[in-house]
Coordinates of C-alpha atoms in Angstrom, one line a residue:
Chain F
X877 CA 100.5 -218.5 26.6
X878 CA 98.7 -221.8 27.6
X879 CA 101.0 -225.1 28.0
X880 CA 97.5 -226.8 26.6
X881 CA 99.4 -229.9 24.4
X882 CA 95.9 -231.2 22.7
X883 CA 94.2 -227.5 22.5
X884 CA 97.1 -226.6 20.4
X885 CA 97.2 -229.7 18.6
X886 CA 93.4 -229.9 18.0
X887 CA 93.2 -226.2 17.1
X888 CA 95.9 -226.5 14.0
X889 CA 93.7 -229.2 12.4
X890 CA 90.5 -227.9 13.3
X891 CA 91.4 -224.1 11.5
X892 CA 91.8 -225.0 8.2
X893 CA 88.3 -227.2 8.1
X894 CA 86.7 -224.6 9.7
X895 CA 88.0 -222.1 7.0
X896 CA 86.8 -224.6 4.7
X897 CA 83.5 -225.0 6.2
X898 CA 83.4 -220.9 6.2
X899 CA 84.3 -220.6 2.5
X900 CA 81.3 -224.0 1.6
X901 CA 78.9 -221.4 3.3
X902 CA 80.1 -218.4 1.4
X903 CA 79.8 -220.2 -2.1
X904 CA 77.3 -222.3 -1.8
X905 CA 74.7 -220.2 -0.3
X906 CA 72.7 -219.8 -3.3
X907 CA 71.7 -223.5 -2.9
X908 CA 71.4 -224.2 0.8
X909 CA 71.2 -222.7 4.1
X910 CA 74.2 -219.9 4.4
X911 CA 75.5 -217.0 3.1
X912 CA 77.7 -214.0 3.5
X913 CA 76.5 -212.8 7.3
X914 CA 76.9 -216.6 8.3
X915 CA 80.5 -217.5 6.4
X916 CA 82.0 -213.8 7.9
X917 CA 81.2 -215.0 11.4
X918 CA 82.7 -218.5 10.9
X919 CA 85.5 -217.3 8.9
X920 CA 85.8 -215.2 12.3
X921 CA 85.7 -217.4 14.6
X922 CA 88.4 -219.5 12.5
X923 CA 91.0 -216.7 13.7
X924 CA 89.6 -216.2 17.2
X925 CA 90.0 -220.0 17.8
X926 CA 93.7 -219.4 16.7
X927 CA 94.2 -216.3 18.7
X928 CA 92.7 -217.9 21.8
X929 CA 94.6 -220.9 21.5
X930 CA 98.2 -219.6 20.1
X931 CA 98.2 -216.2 21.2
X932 CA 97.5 -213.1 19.8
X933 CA 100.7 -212.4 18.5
X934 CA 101.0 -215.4 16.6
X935 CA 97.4 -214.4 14.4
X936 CA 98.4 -210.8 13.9
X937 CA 100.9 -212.3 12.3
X938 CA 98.9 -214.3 10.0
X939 CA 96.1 -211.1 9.6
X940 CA 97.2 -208.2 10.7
X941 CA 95.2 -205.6 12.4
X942 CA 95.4 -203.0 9.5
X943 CA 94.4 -205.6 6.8
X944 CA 91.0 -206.3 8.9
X945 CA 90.5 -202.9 8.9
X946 CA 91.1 -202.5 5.6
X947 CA 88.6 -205.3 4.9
X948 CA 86.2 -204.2 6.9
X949 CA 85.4 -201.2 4.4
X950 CA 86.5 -203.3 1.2
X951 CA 83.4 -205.4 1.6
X952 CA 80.9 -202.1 1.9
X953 CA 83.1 -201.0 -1.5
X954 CA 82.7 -203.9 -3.4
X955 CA 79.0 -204.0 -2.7
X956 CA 78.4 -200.9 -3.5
X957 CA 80.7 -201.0 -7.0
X958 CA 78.5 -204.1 -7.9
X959 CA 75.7 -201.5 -7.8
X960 CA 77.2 -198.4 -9.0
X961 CA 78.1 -200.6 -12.3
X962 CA 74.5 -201.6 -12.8
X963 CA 73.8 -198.1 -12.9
X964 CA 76.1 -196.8 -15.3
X965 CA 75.5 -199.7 -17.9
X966 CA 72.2 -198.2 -17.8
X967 CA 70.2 -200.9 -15.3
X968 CA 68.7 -199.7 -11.6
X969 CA 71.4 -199.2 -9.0
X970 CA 71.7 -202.7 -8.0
X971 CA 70.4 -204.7 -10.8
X972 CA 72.5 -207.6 -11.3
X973 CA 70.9 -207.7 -14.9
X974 CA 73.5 -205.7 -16.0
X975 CA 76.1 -208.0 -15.3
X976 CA 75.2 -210.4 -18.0
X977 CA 72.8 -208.5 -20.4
X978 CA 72.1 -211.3 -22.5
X979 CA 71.5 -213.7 -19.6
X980 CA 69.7 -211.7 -17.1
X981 CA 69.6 -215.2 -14.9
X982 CA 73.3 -215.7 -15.1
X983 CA 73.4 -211.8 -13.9
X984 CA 71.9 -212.4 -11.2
X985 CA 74.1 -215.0 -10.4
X986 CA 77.1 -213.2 -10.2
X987 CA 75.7 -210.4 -8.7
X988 CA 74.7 -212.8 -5.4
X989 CA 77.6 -214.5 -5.7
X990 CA 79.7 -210.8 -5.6
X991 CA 77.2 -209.3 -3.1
X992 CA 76.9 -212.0 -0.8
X993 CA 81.4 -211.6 -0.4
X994 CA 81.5 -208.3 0.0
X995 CA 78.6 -209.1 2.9
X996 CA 81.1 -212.0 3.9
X997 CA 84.6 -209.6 4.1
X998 CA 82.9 -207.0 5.5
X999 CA 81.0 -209.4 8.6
X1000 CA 84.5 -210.9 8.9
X1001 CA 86.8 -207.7 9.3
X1002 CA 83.9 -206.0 11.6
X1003 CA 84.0 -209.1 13.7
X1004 CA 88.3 -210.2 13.4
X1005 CA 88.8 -206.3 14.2
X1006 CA 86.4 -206.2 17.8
X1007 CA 88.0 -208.9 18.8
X1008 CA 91.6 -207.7 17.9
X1009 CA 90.2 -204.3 19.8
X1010 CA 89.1 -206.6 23.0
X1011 CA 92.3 -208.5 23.4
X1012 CA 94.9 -205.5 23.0
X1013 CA 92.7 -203.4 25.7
X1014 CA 93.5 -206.0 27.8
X1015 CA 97.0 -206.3 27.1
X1016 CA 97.8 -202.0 27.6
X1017 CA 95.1 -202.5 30.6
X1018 CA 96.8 -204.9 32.1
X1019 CA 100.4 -203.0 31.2
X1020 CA 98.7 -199.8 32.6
X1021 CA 98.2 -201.4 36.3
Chain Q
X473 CA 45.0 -235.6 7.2
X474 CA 45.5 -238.6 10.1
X475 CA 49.4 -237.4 10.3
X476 CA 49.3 -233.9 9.5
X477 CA 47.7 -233.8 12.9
X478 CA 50.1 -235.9 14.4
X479 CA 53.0 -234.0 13.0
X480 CA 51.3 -230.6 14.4
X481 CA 51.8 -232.3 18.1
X482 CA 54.9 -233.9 18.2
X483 CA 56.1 -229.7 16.9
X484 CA 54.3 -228.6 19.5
X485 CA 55.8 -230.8 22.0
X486 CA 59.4 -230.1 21.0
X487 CA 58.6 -226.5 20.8
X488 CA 57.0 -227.0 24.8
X489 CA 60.1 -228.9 25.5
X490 CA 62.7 -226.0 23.7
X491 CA 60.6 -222.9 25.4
X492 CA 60.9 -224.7 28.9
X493 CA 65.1 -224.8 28.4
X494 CA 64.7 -221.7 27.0
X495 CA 63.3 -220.2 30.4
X496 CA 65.4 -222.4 32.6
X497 CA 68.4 -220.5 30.9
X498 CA 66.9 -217.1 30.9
X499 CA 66.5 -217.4 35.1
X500 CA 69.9 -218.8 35.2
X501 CA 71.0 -215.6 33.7
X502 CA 68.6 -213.8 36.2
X503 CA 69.6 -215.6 39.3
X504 CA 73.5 -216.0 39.3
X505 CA 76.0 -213.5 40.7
X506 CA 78.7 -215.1 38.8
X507 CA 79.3 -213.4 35.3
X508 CA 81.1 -216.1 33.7
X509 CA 78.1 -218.8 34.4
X510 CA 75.3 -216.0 33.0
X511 CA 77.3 -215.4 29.9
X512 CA 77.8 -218.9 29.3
X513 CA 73.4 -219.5 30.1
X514 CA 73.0 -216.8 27.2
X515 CA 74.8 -219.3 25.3
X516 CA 73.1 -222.1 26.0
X517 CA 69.7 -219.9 25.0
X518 CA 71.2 -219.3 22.1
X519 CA 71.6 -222.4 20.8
X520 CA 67.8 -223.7 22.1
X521 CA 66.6 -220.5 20.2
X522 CA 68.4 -221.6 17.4
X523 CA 67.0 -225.4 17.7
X524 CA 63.8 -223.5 17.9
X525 CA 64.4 -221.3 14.9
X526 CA 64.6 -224.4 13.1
X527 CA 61.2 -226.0 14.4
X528 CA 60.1 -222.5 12.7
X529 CA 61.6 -223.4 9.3
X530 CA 64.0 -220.8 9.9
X531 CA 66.7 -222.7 8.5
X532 CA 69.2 -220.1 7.2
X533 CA 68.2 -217.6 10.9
X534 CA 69.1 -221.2 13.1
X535 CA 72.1 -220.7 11.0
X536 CA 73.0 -217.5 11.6
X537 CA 71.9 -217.4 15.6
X538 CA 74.1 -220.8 16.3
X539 CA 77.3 -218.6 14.6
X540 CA 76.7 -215.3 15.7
X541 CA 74.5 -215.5 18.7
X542 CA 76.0 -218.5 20.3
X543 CA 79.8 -218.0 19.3
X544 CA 80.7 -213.9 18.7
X545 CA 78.4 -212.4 21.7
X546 CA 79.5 -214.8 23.9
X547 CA 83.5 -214.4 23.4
X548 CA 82.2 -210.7 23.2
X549 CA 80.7 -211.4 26.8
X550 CA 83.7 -212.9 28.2
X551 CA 86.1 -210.3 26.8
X552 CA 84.3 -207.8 28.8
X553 CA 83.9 -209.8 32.1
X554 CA 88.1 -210.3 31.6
X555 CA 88.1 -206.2 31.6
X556 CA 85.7 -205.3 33.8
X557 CA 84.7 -207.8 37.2
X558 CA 83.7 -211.3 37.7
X559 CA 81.2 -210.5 40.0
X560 CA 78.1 -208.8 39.7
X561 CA 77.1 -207.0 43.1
X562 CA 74.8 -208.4 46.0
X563 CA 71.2 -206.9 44.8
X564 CA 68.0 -206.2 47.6
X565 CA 65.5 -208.9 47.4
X566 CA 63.1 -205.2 48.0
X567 CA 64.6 -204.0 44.3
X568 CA 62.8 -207.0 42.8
X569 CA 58.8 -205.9 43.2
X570 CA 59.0 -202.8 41.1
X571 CA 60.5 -204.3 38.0
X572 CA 58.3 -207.7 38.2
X573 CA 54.8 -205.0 38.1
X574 CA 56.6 -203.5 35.4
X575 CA 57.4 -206.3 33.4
X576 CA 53.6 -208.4 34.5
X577 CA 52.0 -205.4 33.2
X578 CA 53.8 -205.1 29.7
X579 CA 53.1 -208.7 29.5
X580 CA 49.8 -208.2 29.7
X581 CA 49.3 -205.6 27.6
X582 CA 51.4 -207.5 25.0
X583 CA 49.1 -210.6 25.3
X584 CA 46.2 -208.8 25.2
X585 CA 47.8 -207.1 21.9
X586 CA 48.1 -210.8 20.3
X587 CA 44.6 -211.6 20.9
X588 CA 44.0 -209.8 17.8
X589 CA 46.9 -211.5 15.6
X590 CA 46.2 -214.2 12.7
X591 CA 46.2 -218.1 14.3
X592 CA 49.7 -219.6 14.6
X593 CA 50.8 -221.0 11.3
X594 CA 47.6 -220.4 9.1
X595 CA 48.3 -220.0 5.8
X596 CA 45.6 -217.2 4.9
X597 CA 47.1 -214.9 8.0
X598 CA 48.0 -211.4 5.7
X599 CA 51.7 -212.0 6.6
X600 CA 51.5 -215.2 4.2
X601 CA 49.0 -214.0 1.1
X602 CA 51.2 -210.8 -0.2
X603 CA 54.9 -210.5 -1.0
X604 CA 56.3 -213.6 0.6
X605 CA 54.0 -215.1 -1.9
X606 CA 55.0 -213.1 -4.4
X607 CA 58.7 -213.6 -4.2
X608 CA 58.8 -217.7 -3.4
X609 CA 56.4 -217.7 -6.9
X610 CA 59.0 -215.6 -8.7
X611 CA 62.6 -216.7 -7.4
X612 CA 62.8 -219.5 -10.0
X613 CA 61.8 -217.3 -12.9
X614 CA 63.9 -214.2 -12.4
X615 CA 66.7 -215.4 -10.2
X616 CA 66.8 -219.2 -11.0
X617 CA 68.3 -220.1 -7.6
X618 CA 66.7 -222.8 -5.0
X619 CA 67.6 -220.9 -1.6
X620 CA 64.8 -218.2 -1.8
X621 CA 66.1 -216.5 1.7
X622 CA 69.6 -215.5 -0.6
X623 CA 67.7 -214.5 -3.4
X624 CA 65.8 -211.9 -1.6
X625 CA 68.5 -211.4 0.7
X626 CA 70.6 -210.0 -1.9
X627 CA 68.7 -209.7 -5.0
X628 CA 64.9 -208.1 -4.2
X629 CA 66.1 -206.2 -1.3
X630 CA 69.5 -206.0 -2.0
X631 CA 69.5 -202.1 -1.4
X632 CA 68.2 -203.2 2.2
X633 CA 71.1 -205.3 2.6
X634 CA 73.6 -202.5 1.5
X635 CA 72.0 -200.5 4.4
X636 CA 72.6 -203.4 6.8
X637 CA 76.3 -203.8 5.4
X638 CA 77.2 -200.2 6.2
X639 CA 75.2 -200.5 10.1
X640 CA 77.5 -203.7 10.6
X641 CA 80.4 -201.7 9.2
X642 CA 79.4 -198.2 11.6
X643 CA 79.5 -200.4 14.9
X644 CA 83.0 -202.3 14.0
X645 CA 84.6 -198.2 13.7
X646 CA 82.5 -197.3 16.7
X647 CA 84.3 -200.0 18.8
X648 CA 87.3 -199.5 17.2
X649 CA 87.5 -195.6 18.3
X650 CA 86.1 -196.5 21.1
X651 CA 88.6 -198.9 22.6
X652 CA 91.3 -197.4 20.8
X653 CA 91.8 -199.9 17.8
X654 CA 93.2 -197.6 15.0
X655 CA 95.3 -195.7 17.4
X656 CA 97.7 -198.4 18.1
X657 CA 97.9 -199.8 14.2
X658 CA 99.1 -196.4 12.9
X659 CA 101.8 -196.1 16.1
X660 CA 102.9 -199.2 15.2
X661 CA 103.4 -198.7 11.9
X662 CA 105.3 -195.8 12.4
X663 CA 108.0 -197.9 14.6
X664 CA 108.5 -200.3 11.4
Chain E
X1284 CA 28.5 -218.0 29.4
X1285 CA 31.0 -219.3 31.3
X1286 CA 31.2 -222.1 29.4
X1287 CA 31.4 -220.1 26.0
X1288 CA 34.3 -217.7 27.7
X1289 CA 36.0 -221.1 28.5
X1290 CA 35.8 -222.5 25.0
X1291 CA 37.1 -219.8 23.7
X1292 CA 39.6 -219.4 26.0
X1293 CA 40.3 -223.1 24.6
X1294 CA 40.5 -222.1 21.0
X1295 CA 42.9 -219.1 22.1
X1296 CA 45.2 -221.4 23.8
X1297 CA 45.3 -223.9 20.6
X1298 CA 45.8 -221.4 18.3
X1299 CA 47.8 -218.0 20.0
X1300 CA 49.7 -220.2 22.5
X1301 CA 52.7 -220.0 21.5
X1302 CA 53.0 -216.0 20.7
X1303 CA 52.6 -216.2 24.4
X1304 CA 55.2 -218.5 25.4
X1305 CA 57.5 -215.9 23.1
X1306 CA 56.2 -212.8 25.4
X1307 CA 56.9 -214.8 28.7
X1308 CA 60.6 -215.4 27.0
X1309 CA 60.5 -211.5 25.9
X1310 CA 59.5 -210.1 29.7
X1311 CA 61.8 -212.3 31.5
X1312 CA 64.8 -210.5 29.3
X1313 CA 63.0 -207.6 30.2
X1314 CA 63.0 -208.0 33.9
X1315 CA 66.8 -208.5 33.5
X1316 CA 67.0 -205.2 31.5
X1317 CA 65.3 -203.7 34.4
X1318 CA 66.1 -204.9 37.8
X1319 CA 69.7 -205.7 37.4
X1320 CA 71.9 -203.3 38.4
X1321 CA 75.2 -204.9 36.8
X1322 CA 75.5 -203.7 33.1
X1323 CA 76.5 -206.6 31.8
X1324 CA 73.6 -208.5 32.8
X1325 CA 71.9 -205.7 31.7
X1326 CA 73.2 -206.4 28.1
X1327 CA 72.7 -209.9 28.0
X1328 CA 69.2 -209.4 29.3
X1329 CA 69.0 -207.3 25.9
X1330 CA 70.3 -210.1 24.1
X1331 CA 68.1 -212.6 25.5
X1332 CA 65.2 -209.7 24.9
X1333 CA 66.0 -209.7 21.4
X1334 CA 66.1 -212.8 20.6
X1335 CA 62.8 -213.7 21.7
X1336 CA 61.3 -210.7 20.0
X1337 CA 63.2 -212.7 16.5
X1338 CA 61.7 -215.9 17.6
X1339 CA 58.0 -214.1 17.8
X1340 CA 58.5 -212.8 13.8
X1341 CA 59.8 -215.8 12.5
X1342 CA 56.6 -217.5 14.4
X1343 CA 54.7 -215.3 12.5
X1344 CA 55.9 -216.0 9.0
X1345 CA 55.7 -220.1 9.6
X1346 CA 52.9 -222.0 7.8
X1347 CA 51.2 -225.0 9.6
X1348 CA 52.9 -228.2 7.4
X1349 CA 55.6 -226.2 5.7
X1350 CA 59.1 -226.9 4.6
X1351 CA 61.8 -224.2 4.9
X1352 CA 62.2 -221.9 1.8
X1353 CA 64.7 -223.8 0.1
X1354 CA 63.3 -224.9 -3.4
X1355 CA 64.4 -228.4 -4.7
X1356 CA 67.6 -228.5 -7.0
X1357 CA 66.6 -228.7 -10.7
X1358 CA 63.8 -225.7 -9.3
X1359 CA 61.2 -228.0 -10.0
X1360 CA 58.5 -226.8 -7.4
X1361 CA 55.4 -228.9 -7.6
X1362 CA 51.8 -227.5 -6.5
X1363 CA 51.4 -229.6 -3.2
X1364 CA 54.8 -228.4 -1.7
X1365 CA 54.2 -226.4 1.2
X1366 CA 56.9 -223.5 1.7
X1367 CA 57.3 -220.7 5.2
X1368 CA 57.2 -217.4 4.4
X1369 CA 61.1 -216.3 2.9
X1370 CA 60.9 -212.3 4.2
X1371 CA 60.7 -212.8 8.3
X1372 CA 63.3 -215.2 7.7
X1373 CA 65.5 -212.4 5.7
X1374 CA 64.7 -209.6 7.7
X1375 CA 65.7 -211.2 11.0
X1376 CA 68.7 -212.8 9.7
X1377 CA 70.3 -209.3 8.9
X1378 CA 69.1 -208.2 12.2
X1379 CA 71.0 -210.9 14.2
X1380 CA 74.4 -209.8 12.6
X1381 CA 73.5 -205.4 13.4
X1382 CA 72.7 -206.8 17.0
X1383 CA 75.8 -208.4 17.8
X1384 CA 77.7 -205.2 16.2
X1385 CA 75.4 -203.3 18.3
X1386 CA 76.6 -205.7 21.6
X1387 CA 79.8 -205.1 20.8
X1388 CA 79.5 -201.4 20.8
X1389 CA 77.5 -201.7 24.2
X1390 CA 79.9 -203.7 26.2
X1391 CA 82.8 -201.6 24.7
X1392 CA 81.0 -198.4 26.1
X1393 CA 81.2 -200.6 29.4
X1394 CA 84.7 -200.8 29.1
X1395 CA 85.3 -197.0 29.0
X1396 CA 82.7 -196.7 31.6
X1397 CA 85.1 -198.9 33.9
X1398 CA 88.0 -197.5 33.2
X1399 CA 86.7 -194.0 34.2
X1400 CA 84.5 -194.9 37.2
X1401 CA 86.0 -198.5 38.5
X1402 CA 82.8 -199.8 38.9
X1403 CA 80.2 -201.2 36.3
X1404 CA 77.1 -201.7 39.0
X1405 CA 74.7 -199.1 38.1
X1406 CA 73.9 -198.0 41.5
X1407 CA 77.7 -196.9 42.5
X1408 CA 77.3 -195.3 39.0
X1409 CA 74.6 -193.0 40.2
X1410 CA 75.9 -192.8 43.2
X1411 CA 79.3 -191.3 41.6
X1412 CA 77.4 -189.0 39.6
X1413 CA 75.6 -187.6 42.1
X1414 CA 78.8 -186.9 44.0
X1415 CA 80.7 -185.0 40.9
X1416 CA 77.1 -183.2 40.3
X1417 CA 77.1 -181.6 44.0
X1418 CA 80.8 -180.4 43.5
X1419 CA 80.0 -178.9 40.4
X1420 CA 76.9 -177.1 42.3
X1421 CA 78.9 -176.2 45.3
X1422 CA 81.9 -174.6 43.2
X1423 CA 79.3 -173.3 41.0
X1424 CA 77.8 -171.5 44.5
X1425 CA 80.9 -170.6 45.7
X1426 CA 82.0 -169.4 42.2
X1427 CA 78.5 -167.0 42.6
X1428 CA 79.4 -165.6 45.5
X1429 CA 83.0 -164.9 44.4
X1430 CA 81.8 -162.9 41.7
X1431 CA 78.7 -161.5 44.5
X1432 CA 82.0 -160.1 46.4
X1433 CA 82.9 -158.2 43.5

């Protein structure tokens, strides 16, 4: 792919911060700026970096294209199990009450914390999987000519 | 008082400053023929919008438009420019006058439509007295966290976010079918 | 009078200036939309469209001396802290992520369209159209007087 010595370099420390960074967002988003639609597209952009850098052989290796399809519905699923729960334990469909009856606060908490993931897994497969989608059109495109 | 006043200034100056980049970019985008440099403009406005966003107290949107705007659309962007052309075709300087009548006109009517909005940033405007109110009084009783953007994110209109979930969920298996994604996973799998 | 229509004129400029520096940033995406024939300027003209119209709601939900939303840790809001309105803030947020899934969707239609037609410039587009459209009609007449024959 590319002979680039210090992209390839740089790239290998810089993914596992930025994974970091992504997962800060995702957690922490109850108490400052983030979330799961922000930490998805970092967490993202982690793997394009890779794939950009090392090929895309090398990160279908790490993620392959069937698990971020597979994510890519898991978040919608978990979101919605958060709120079909709530509405069998006998709360509104999404009431994070329900998670911690005594506590409603502490529900609540979860239930951010559980919704704002499956935002996150879903934002990342969605975005991991176009740009799988771009790159192999390219390759059989360029195979085709 | 004294340096409320001041403060008001110096934001509008930055926010001058930001909306001048902000066009500069947009007729870069406008005027060259060269994909690559307009993709990477509508980066650059990205980022100023999100500076912007944040003179706007938009903190978690600056956020989200540095990530998303900035990064995704533009690797999007270049993606397509790799499988379609670098160059966008010679255009006739005569195609220009329709649009620009068009686009005066909307303007116009647009500006003449704001006349009749709330002053910028006044605190009685009818966008600031009802719920926004409602739920930046209520977040630390029923929710008990301090970002306020989450807790109505997910928790008062969580059912909203659900919907905005499965929409970002639709357009990832649109593109996929589209370009062919799943087609390739399942022959592949079949080889192994 | 004159004087009155330029006062006011003042007082507009104070207060609604800056919804108008949005709409100048909202046509100029708009004259891309429109009087670019390439489709991928075309799309980022939408994206540059789009976010101004985001800029112009957040504008409308910000409060002269506020903070951002965030309340401080320990929740202990007092009564002189100024905060923006949360909602805009929300409601764009969500619609940043749906329009860069809806880009995506647009620029891989413009894919297909270029592997089927070899050109994205909307022009030969039309052109092409026109051509396959003229066919049609002419086997269509000739089809009509085939069957006329019989």
């Amino acid at each position: 792919m590319i002979q680039a010595l210090v992209l390839k370099v740089i790239t290998k420390l810089m993914v596992g911060f930025i994974i970091l960074f992504a997962l800060y967002v995702q957690f922490h988003g109850d108490y400052s700026p983030g979330g799961g639609f922000q930490a998805g597209v970092i967490f993202a952009a982690a793997f394009i970096l890779y794939g950009m850098v090392m090929g895309l052989q090398n990160v279908e290796r790490v993620l392959p294209p069937w698990l971020t399809h597979k994510l890519m519905a898991l978040g919608v699923i978990i979101y919605t199990l958060v709120g079909i729960y709530s509405f069998f334990v006998g709360y509104n469909f999404l009431d994070y009450g329900a998670l911690s009856p005594a506590h409603p606060e502490h529900g609540q908490h979860y239930g951010i914390l559980l919704v704002e993931f499956g935002v996150g897994v879903t934002v990342a497969g969605v975005v991991i999987s176009i740009y799988y989608a771009f790159v192999n059109r390219s390759k059989t495109s360029k195979e085709d000519e | 008082m004294q340096s409320n006043s001041g403060r008001k200034k110096i934001e509008s100056i930055i926010i001058l400053a930001l909306f001048i980049f902000l066009v500069i970019s947009a007729i870069g985008v406008l005027w060259v023929k060269h994909l690559f440099a307009a993709a990477m403009f509508s980066g650059i406005f990205s980022f100023l919008s999100a500076l912007l966003f944040v003179m706007l107290d938009a903190v978690d949107v600056a956020f989200t438009e540095a990530a998303v705007g900035a990064g995704v659309s533009t690797i999007l962007v270049l993606g397509t420019i790799v499988l379609t052309t670098e160059r966008a075709k010679e255009w006739k300087a005569s195609d220009n006058l329709r649009p620009l009548l068009l686009v005066i006109l909307t303007g116009a009517i647009l500006i003449y439509g704001s006349l009749d909005m709330p002053e910028f940033g006044s605190i009685s405007a009818p966008a600031q007295t009802h719920v926004g109110l409602t739920y930046l009084e209520s977040t630390p009783k029923d929710i008990g966290i301090p970002n306020v953007v989450t807790a109505v994110l997910a928790s008062y209109r969580g059912f909203d976010t659900l919907g905005e979930t499965a929409v970002v969920f639709t357009a990832g298996v649109g593109v996929l079918m589209l370009l062919g994604g799943f087609i390739r996973t399942r022959s592949r799998r079949d080889r192994g | 009078m004159i004087g009155d229509t330029l006062s006011q004129v003042g007082t507009l400029l104070a207060t609604h200036s800056i919804y108008w520096l949005f709409i100048i940033l909202m046509m100029t995406g708009f004259y891309i939309v429109v009087s670019r024939g390439n489709l991928i300027k075309k799309i980022i003209g939408l994206n540059l469209f789009q976010t101004s119209v985001f800029l112009f709601y957040i504008s409308i939900g910000k409060v002269t001396g506020g903070t951002p939303p965030i309340l401080p840790m320990k929740l202990k809001v007092d009564d002189f802290s100024v905060y923006s309105n949360p909602l805009p803030h929300v409601l764009i947020l969500t619609a940043i992520v749906v329009g860069v899934a809806t880009t995506a969707l647009g620029l891989s239609l413009i894919i297909r369209i270029r592997e089927s037609y070899g050109t994205i410039e909307e022009s030969d587009l039309l052109e092409i159209n026109r051509k396959i459209f003229s066919r049609e009609n002419v086997q269509d007449l000739q089809q009509g007087d085939l069957f006329k024959d019989e």
